[in-house]
C-alpha positions as a printed Julia matrix, in Angstrom:
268×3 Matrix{Float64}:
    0.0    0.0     0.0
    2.94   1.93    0.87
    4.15   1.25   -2.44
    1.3    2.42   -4.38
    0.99   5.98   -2.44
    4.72   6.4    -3.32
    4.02   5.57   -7.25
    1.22   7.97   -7.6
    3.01  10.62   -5.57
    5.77  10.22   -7.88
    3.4   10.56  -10.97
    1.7   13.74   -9.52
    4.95  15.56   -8.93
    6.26  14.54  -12.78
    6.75  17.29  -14.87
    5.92  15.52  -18.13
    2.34  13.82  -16.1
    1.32  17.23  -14.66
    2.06  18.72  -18.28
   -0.46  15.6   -19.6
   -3.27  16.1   -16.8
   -2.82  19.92  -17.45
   -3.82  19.3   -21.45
   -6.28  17.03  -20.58
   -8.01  19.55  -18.09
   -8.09  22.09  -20.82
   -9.41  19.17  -23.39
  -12.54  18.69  -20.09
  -13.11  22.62  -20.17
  -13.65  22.47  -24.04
  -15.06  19.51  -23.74
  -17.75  20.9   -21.35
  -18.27  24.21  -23.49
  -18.76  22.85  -26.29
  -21.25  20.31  -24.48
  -23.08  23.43  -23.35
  -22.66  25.31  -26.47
  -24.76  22.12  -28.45
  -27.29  22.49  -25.8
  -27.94  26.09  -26.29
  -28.45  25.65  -29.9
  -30.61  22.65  -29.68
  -32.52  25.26  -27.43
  -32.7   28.02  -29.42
  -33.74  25.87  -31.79
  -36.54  24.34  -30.11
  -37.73  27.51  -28.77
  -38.2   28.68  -32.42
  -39.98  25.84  -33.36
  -42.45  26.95  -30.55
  -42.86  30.47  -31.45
  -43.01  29.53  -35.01
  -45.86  27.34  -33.97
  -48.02  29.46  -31.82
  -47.66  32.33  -34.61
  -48.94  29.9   -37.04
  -52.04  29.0   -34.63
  -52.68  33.08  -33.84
  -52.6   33.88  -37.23
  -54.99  30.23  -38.07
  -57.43  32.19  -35.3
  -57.34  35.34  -36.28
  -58.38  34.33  -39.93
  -61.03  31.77  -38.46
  -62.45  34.68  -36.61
  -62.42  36.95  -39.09
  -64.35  34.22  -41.46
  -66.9   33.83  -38.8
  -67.37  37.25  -38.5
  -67.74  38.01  -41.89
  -70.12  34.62  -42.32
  -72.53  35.86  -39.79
  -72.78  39.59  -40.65
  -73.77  37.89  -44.38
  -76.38  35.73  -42.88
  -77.73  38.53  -40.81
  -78.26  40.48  -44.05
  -79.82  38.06  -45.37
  -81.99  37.49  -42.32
  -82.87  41.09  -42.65
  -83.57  40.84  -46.1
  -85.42  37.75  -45.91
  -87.9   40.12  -43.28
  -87.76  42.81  -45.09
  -89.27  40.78  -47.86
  -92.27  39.12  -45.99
  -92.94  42.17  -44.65
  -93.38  43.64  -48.33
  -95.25  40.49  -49.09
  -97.37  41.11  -45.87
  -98.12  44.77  -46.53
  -99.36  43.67  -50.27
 -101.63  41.1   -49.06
 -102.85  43.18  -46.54
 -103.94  45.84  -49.79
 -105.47  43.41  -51.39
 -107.69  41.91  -48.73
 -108.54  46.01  -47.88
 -109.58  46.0   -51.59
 -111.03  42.96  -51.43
 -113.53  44.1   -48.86
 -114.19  47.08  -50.08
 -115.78  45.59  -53.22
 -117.9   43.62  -51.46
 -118.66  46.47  -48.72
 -120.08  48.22  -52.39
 -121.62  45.28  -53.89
 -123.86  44.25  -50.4
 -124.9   47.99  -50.38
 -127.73  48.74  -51.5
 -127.12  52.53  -52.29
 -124.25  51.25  -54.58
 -126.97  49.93  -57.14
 -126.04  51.9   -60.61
 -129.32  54.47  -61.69
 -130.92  52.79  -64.99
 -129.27  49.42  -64.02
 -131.65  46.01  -62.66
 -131.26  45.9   -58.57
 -128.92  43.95  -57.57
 -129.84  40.6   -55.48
 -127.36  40.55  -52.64
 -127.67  37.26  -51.05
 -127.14  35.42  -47.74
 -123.76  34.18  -49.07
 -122.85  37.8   -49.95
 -123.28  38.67  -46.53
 -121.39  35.65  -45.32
 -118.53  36.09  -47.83
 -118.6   39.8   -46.63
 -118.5   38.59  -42.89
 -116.05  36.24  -43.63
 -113.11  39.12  -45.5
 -114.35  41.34  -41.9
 -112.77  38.14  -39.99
 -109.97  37.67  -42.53
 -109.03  41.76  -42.1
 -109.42  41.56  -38.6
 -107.04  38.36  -37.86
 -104.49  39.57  -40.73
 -102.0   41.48  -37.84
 -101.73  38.34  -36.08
 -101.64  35.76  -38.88
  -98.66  38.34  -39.96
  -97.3   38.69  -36.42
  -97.08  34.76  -36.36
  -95.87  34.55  -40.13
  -92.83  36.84  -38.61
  -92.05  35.23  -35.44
  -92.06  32.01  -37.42
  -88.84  33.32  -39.7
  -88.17  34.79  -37.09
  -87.76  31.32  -34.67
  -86.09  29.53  -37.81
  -83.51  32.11  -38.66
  -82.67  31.98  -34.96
  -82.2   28.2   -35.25
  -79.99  28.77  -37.89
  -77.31  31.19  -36.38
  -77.39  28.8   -33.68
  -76.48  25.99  -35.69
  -73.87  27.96  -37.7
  -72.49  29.52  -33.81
  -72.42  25.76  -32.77
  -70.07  24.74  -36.24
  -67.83  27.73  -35.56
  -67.16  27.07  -32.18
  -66.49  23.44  -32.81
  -64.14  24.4   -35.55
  -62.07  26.75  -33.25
  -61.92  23.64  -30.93
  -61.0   21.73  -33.31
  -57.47  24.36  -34.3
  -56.99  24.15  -30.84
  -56.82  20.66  -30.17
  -54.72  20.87  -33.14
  -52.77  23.18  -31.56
  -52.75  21.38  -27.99
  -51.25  18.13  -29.89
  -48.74  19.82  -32.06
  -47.48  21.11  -28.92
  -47.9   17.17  -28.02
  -45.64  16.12  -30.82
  -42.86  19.13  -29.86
  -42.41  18.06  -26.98
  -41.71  14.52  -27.89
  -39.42  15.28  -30.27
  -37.44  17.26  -28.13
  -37.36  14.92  -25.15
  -35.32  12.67  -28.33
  -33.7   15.47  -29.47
  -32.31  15.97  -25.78
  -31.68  12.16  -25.61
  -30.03  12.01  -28.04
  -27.6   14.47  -27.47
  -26.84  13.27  -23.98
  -26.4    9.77  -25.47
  -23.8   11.53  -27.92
  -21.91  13.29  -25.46
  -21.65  10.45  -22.81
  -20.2    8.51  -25.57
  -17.73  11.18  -26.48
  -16.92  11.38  -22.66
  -16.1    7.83  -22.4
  -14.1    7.71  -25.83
  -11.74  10.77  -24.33
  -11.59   9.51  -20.84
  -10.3    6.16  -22.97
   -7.94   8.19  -24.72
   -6.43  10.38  -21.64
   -6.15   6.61  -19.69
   -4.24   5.29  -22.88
   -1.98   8.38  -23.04
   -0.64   8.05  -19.42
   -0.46   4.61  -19.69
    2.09   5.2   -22.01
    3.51   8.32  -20.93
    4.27   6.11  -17.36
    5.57   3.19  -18.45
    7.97   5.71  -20.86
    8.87   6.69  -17.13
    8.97   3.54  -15.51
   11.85   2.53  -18.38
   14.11   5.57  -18.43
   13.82   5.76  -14.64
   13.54   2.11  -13.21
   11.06   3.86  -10.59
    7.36   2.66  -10.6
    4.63   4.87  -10.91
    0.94   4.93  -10.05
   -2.27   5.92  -11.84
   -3.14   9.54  -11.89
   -6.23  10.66   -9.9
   -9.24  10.19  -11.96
  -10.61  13.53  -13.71
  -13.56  15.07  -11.88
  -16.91  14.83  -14.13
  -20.02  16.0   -12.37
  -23.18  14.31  -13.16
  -24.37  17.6   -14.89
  -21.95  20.39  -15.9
  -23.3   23.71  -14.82
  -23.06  25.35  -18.75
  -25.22  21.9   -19.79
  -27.36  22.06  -16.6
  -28.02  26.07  -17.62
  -28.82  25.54  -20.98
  -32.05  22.81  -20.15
  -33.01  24.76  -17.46
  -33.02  28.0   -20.17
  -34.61  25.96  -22.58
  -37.98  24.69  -20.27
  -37.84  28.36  -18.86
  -38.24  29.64  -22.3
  -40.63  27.11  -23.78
  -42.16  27.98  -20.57
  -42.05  31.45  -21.43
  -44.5   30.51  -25.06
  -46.64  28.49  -23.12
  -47.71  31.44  -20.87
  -48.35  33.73  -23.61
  -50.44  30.69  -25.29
  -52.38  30.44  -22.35
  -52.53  34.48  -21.79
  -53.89  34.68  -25.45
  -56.66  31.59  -24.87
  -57.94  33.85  -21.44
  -58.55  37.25  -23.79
């Protein structure tokens, strides 16, 4: 045991293996920044895809709105005219029932007979037909009044049916939406994977490599010197370099950052 401490001492106080764990120290700090530089891009990245995406979906409602909109002022003014219209209809058959009785008004009088002309026979049925325009006049306002609510009561139906459509439809971009988001944040969790996965690898092939290099650079030693000397202290890794560490935590704050404003826009 003795031994060994006395090896390793040796090999710490070596020029030539403190001149090797210096350039492999520098090799961990590049190492690590370029680790954390990857990160960073695959963030910024990411994050773009995000904003990219909720653009696309605020500009997908804006134009859904502004086809609703424009859809229901159209049916309106068609409503409108449609009312419009009976009521033109209404007014005319209101005329001619007004002329209507006031032909027979003159033909049951009997001061409308013409001088030099036979007396007219006004019947029982001329009275009745004359009674029954009086009843016809009289119950016109509400047959019209009915006649009216009854477009009325359908056009109503139909904005609610078309309402109903639009509001499914902007459900339906938003579930869209909702499961793009889905599919982002799948790909990313693999995208993230994956470069962890790469890097660990690296990290094991140069931790290989720095092993293999004092390996040889001791046993150089151990023949021009006859002295025996020990392994190097391992280099430090910690389980999550503090650039790499700082670059996921940037990326969920910032994809947190577009999920807010999704949200914020969904409570307007």
């Amino acid at each position: 045991m003795l031994d060994d401490i006395t090896a390793r001492r040796r090999s710490m106080s070596n020029p030539v293996l403190k001149n090797l764990r210096t350039t492999q120290l520098q090799e961990q700090l590049r190492f690590i920044s370029f680790e954390a530089s990857q990160h960073r891009l695959m963030r910024t990245r990411q994050i773009q895809h995000r904003r990219d995406a909720l653009s696309d979906y605020q500009q997908q409602q804006r134009e859904t709105h502004s086809r609703h909109t424009e859809a229901l002022a159209s049916l309106e003014n068609r409503h409108l005219s449609a009312e419009v219209d009976l009521n033109r209809t209404l007014e005319l058959e209101r005329q001619a029932c007004e002329t209507r009785l006031r032909h027979m008004q003159a033909y049951c009088s009997p001061t409308s007979t013409v001088q030099g002309m036979p007396d007219r026979v006004v019947t029982k049925s001329d009275y009745r037909q004359l009674e029954q325009q009086y009843h016809l006049r009289n119950g016109m306002d509400n047959l019209h009044a009915s006649r009216i609510n009854v477009l009325r009561e359908k056009q109503g139906k139909q904005i609610e049916r078309i309402m109903a459509k639009q509001e499914a439809e902007l459900e339906a971009l938003e579930s869209d939406f909702e499961h793009q988001n889905e599919d982002l944040d799948k790909k990313f969790r693999e995208e993230e994977r994956q470069l962890q996965h790469e890097f660990a690898e690296r990290k094991k092939r140069l931790v290989a490599r720095w092993n293999l290099a004092e390996v040889i650079e001791r046993r150089k030693l151990e023949i021009q010197t006859g002295d025996e000397y020990g392994e190097l202290p391992a280099v430090k890794w910690s389980h999550d370099t503090l650039e790499a560490k700082e670059g996921r935590n940037g990326a969920r704050d910032d994809i947190h950052a577009v999920d807010v404003a999704y949200d914020a826009m969904n409570m307007i």
